[in-house]
Coordinates of C-alpha atoms and ligand atoms in Angstrom, one line a residue:
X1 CA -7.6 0.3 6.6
X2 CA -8.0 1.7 3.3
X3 CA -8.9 4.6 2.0
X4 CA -9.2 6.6 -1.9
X5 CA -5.8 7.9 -2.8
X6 CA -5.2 11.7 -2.8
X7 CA -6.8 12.0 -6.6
X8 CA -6.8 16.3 -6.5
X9 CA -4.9 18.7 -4.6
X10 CA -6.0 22.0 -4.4
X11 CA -2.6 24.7 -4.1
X12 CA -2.8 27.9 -2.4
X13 CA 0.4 29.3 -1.8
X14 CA 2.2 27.1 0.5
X15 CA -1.0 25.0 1.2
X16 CA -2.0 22.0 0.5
X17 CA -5.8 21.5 0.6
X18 CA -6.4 17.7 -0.4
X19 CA -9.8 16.9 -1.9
X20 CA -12.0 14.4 0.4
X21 CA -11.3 11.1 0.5
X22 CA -13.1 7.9 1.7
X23 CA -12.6 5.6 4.0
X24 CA -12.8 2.6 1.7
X25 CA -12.4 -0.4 4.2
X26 CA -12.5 0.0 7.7
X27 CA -10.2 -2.8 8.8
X28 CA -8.1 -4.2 5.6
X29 CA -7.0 -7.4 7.3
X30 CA -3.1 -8.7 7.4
X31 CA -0.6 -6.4 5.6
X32 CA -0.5 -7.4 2.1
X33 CA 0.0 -6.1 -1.2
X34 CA -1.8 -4.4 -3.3
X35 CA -1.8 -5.2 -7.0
X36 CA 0.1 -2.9 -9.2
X37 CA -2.9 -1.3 -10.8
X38 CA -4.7 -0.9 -7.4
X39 CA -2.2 1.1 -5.9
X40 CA -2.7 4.3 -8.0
X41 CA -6.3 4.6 -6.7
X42 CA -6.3 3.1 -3.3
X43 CA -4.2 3.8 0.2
X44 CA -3.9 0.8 1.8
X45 CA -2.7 2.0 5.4
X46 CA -1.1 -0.7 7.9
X47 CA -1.9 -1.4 11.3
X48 CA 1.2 -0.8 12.9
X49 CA 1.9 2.3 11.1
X50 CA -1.4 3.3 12.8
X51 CA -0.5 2.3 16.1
X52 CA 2.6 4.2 16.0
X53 CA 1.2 7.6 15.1
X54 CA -1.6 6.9 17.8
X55 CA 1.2 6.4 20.5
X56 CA 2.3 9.9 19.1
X57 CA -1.5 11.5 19.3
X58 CA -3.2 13.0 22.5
X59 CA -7.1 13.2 22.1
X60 CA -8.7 16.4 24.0
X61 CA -12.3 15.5 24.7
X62 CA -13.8 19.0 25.0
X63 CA -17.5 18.0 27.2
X64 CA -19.8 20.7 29.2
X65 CA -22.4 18.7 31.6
X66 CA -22.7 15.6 28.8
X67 CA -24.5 12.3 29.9
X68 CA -22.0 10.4 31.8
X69 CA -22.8 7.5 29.9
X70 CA -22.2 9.2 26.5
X71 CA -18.9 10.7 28.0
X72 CA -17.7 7.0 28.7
X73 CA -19.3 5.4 25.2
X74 CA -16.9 8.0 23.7
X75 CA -13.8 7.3 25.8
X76 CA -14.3 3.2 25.4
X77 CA -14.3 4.3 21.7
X78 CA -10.6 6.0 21.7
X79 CA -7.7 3.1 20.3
X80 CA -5.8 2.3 23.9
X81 CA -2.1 3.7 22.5
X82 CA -3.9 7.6 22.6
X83 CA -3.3 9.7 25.3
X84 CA -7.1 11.0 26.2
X85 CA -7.1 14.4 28.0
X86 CA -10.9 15.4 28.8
X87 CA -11.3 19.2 29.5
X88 CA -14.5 19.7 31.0
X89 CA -16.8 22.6 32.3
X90 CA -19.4 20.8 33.5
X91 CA -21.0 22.5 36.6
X92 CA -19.6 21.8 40.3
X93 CA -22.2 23.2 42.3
X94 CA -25.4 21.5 43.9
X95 CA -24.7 18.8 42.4
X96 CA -21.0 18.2 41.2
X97 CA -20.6 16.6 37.6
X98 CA -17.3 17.3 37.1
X99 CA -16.4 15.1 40.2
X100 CA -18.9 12.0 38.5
X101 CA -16.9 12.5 35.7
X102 CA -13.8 12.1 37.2
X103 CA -15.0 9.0 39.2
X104 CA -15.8 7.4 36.2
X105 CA -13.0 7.9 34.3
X106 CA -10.8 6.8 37.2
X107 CA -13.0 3.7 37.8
X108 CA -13.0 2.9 33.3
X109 CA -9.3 3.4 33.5
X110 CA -8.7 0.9 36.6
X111 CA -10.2 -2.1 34.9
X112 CA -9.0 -1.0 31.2
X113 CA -5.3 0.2 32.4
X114 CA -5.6 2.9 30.8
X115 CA -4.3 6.5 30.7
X116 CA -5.9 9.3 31.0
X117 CA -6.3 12.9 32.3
X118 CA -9.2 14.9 33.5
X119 CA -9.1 18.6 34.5
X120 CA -12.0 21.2 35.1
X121 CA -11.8 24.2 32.8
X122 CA -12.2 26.2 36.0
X123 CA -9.1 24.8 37.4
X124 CA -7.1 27.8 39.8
X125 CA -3.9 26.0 38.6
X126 CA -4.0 26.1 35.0
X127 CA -5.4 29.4 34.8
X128 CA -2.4 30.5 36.7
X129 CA -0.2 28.6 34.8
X130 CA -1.6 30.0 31.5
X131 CA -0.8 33.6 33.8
X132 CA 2.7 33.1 34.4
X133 CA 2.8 31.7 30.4
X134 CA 1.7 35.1 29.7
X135 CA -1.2 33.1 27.7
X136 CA -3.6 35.4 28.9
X137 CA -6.4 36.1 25.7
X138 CA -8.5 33.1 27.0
X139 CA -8.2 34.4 31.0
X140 CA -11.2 35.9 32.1
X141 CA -11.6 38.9 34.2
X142 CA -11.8 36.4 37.7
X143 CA -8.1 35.3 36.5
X144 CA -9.7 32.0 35.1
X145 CA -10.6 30.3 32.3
X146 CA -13.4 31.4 30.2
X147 CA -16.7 29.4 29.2
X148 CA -16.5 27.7 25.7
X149 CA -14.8 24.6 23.9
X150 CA -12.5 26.8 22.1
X151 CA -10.8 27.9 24.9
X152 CA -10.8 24.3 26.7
X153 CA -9.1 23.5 23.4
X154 CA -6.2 25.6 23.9
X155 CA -5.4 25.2 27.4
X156 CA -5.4 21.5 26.0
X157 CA -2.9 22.5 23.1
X158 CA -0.6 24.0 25.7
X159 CA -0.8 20.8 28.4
X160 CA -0.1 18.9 24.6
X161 CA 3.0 21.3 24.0
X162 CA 4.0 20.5 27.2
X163 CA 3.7 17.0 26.7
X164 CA 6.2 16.7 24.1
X165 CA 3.1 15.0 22.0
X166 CA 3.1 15.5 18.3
X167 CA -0.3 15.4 17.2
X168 CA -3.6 16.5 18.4
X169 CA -7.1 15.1 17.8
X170 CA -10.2 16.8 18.7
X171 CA -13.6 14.8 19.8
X172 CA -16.7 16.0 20.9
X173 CA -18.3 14.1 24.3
X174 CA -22.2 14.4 22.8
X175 CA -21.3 11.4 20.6
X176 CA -23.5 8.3 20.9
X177 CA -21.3 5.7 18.7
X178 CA -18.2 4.4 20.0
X179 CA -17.4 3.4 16.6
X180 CA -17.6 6.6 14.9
X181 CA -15.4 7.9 17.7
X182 CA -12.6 5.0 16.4
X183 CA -13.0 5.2 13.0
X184 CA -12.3 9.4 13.5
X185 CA -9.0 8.5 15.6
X186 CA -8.3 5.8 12.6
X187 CA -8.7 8.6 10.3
X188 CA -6.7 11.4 11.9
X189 CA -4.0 8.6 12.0
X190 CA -4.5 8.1 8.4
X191 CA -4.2 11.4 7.3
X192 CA -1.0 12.2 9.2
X193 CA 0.5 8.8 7.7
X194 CA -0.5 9.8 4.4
X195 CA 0.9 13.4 4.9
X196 CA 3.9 14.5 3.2
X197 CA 4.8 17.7 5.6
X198 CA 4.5 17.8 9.5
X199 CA 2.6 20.9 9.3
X200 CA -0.6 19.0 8.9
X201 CA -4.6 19.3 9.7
X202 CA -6.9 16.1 9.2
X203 CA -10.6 17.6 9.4
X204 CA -13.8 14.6 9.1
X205 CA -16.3 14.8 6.6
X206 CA -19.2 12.7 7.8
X207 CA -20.9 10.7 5.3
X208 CA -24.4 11.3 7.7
X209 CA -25.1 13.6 10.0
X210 CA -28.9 12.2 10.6
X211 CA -31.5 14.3 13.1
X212 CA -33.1 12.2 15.1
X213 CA -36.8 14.5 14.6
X214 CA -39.9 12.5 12.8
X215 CA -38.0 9.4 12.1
X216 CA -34.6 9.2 11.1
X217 CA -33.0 11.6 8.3
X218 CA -30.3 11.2 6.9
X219 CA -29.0 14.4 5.9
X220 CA -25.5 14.7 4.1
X221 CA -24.6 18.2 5.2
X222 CA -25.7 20.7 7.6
X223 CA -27.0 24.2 6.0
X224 CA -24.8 26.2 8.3
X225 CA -21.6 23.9 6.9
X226 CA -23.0 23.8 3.1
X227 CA -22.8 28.1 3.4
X228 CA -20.2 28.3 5.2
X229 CA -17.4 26.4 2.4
X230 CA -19.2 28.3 0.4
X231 CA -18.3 31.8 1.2
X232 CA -14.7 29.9 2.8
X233 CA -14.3 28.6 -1.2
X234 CA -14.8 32.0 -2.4
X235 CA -12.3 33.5 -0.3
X236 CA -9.8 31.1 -1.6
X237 CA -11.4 31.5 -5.6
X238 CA -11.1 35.4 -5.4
X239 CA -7.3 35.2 -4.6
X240 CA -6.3 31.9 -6.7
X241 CA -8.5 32.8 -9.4
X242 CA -9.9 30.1 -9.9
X243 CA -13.5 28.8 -8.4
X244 CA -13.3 25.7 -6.5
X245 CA -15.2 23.8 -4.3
X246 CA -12.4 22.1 -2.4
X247 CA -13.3 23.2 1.3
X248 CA -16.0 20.5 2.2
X249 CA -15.1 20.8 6.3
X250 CA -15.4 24.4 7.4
X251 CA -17.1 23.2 10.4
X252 CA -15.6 20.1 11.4
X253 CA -15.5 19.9 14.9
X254 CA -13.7 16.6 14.5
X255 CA -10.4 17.4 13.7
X256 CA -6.7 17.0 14.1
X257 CA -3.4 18.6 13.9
X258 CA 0.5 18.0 14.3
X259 CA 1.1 20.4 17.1
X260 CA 3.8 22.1 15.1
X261 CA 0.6 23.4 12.9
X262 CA -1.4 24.0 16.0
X263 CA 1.6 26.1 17.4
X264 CA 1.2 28.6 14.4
X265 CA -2.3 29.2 13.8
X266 CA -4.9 31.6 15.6
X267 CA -7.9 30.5 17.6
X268 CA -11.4 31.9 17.4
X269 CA -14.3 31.0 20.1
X270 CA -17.3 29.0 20.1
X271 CA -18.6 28.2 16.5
X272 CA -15.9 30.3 14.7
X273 CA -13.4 27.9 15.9
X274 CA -13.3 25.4 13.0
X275 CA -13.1 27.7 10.6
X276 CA -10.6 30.3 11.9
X277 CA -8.3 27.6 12.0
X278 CA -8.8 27.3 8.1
X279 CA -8.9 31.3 7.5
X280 CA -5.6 31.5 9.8
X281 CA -3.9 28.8 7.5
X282 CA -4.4 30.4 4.3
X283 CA -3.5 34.0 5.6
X284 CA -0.1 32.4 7.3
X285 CA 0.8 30.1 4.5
X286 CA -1.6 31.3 1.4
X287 CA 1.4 33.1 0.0
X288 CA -0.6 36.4 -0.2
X289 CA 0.6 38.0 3.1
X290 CA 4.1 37.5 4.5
X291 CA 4.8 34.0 5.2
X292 CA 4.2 33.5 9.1
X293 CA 7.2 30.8 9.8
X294 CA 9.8 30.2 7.2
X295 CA 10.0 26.5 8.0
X296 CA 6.7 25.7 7.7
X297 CA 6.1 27.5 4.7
X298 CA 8.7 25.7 3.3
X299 CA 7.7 22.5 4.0
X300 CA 4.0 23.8 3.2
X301 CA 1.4 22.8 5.2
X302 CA -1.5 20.2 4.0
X303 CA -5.0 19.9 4.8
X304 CA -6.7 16.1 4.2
X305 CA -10.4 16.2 5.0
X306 CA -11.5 12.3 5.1
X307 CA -15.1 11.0 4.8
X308 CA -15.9 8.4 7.4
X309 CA -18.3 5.4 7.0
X310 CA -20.1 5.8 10.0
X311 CA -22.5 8.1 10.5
X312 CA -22.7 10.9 13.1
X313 CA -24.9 10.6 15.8
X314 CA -25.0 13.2 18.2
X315 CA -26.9 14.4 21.4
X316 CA -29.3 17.8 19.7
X317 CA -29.5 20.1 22.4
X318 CA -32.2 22.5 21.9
X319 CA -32.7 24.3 18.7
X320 CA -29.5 26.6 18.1
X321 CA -30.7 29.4 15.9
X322 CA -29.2 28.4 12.6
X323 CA -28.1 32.3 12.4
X324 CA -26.2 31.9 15.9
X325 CA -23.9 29.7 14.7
X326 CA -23.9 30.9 11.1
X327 CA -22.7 34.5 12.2
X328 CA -19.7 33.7 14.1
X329 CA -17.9 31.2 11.3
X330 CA -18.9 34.0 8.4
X331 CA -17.6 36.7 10.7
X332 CA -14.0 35.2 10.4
X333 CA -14.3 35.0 6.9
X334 CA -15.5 38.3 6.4
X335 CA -12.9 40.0 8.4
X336 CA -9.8 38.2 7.2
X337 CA -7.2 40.6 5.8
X338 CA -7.5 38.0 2.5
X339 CA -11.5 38.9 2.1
X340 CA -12.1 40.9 -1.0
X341 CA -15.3 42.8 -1.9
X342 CA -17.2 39.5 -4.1
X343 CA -16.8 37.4 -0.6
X344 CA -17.5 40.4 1.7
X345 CA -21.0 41.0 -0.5
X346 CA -22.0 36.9 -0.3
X347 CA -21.5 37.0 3.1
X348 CA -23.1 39.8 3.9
X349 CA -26.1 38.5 1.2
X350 CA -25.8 35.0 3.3
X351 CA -26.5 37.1 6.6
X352 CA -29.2 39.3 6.0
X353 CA -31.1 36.4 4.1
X354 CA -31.0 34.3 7.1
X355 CA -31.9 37.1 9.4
X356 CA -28.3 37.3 11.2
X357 CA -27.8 40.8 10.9
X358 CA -30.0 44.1 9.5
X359 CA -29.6 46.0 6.1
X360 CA -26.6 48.2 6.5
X361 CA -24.6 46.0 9.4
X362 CA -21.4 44.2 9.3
X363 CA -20.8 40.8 11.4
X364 CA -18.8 41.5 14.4
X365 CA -15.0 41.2 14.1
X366 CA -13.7 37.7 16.0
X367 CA -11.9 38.0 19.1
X368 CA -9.2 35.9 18.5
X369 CA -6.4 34.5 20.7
X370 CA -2.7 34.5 19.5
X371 CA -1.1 31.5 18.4
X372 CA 0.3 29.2 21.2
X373 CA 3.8 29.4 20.2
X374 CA 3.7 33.1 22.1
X375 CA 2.9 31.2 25.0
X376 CA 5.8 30.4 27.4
X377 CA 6.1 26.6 27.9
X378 CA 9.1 25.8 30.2
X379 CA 7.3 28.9 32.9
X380 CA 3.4 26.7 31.9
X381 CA 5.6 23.6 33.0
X382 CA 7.0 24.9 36.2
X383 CA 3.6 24.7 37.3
X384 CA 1.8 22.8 35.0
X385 CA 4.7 20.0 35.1
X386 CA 3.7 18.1 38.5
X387 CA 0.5 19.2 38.9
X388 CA -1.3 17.1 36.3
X389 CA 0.1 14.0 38.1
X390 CA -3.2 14.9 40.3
X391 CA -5.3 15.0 36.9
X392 CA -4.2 11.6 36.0
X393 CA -7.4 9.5 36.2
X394 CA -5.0 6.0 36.1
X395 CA -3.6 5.7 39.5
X396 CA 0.0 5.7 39.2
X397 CA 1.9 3.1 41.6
Ligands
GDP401 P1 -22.2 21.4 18.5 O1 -22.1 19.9 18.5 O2 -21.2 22.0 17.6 O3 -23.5 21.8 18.4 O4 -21.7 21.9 19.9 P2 -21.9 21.2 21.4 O5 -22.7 22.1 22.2 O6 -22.4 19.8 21.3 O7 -20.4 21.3 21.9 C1 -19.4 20.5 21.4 C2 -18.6 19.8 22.5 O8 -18.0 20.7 23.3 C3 -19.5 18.9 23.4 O9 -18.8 17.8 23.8 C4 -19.7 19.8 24.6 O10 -20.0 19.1 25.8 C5 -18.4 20.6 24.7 N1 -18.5 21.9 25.3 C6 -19.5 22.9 25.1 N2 -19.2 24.0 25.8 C7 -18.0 23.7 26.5 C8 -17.1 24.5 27.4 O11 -17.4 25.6 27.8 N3 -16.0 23.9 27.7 C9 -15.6 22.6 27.3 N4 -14.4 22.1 27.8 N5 -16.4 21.9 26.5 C10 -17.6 22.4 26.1
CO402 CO1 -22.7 18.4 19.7

């Protein structure tokens, strides 16, 4: 593959925030090399340099009562060296998806030999797992796991910890090209070749995001993404001193990170996810507050956000109120110990002008759930450890 050279990197303390680069060629043939005067601009990045971070890389395919047939489309999309983990909370009763889903899984990963694991968000065993971890921010008050694809992401960054894996790639299940799905595995791998620091986040940047309404439209950015790096860029400007417009991702659901970062950083729920993971970054490694681990900071961490060539097609599920899912993601921003009064005032301006909150109200501070590292792996594995042979969907002989 090939992709645009790292031209301008944005510095924020110990971060690294790269500016968005793009996918130039999707498959650059047999290794050769590039001329001289190429090299400056271009990344030319080798097959089997990809393979080997892929065999390194578990994908968490968060999905909630998806289409079966999108569910596979996106599975038959994932490079066969990835470990796929699919954390679902689709319903079981009347009529029981999460078992269909498991069916087919088990029956795609007979013929493709495969591996994979499938475990229901519900599951008694990983909530008490996550109990005797002392994990306990994303238990609800039934002892189990609560709705939402934040918190099926972390019980997948723990069952990743406790893999020994090194990287972690995120990838929605309401995706209808299998080829968007590879080239956003390609990508993450990419980015964590091109990455200087194992402390490192790859976020997707897609080129279209086009709503299937009155014909197609191709729209280049979402308005809930184009305000939030907005106020996310001011947050960054007010402290550097400098205005930028380097954060082009604040919402990308498609995302990856070396699970060292993913150890360190705090996790919000539902659409404040994404960019809590951001806002968590800069306030553990932004140099303003105390440094949050010594070893990453001095390593720094780095943040690639890589624009893909396929566009991204996905399954529209009602109208979401544009001010449901704007809230949440300002909220994190707003109540970050590193939000000054010029951010605080344009997201406050932001909400109220799209009806999110009332003259004289502040969002609602983020619940947010500690970082992983504070969870206790070898006590997760005790139970956690043979268990998931059971959530294996390839039949081990
Ligand atoms: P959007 O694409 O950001 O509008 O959000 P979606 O509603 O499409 O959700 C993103 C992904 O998370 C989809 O694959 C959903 O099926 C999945 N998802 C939604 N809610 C949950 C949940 O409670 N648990 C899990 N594990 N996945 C969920
Ligand atoms: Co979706």
């Amino acid at each position: 593959m090939q992709i645009e050279h790292t031209r301008y990197t944005e510095r924020f303390g110990s971060v690294r925030i790269n500016e968005v680069q793009k996918v130039l060629e999707l498959d650059s043939g047999n290794a050769k090399e590039l001329a001289s005067y190429k090299r400056v601009a271009v990344k030319m990045i080798e097959e089997e340099m990809v393979r080997q971070l892929e065999q390194k890389m578990v994908i968490v395919i968060p999905t909630k009562d998806e289409k079966l047939k999108l569910l596979e489309g996106v599975i038959s999309g994932i490079p066969h060296e990835c470990l796929i983990f699919v954390v679902s909370n689709s319903q079981r009763k009347r009529v029981d998806r999460f078992r269909m889903e498991a069916d087919t899984l088990k029956q795609y990963c007979h013929f493709t030999l495969r591996e994979a694991y499938i475990i229901h968000q519900k599951d008694e065993t990983l909530a008490k797992a996550l109990s005797e971890a002392d994990y306990t921010s994303i238990l609800d008050k039934n002892g189990l796991v609560k709705d939402g694809k934040a918190e099926g992401m972390l019980a997948a960054i723990l069952l990743a910890m406790m893999m020994g894996k090194e990287y972690i790639g995120f990838i929605d299940a309401d995706n209808f090209a299998p080829g968007a799905v590879w080239e956003y595995v390609k990508c993450y791998a990419a980015g964590f070749n091109m990455a200087r620091s194992p402390y490192s986040m790859v976020r997707i940047l897609w080129r279209y995001k086009p709503k299937i309404a009155h014909g197609i439209h191709f729209r280049k950015w979402g308005r809930v993404s184009e305000i939030t790096n907005r106020c996310m860029n001011s947050l960054i400007s007010e402290k550097t001193g400098f205005e930028t417009d380097i954060i082009k991702t604040s919402n990308a659901g498609e995302h990856a990170m070396s699970l060292k970062l993913a150890e360190l950083l705090t996790y919000a729920s539902r659409f404040a996810v994404e960019p809590q993971e951001l806002v968590s970054i800069f306030e553990s490694f932004g140099g303003v507050l105390p440094m949050s681990d010594k070893k990453a900071a001095e390593h720094g961490v780095e943040v690639f956000q890589i624009e893909t060539r396929n566009p991204h097609i996905h399954e529209e599920k009602g109208e979401e109120h544009l001010k449901s899912m704007l809230l949440p993601g300002l909220a994190t921003i707003y109540h970050s110990p590193l939000c000054e009064r010029e951010t605080k005032d344009k997201v406050i301006s932001e909400l109220l002008h799209h009806g999110a909150i009332k003259e004289g109200e502040e969002p609602a501070r983020p619940v947010l759930s500690p970082t992983p590292r504070t969870a206790n792996i070898e006590k997760f594995r005790r139970i956690m450890g043979n268990y998931l042979d059971s959530c294996s969907a390839l039949e081990k002989k």
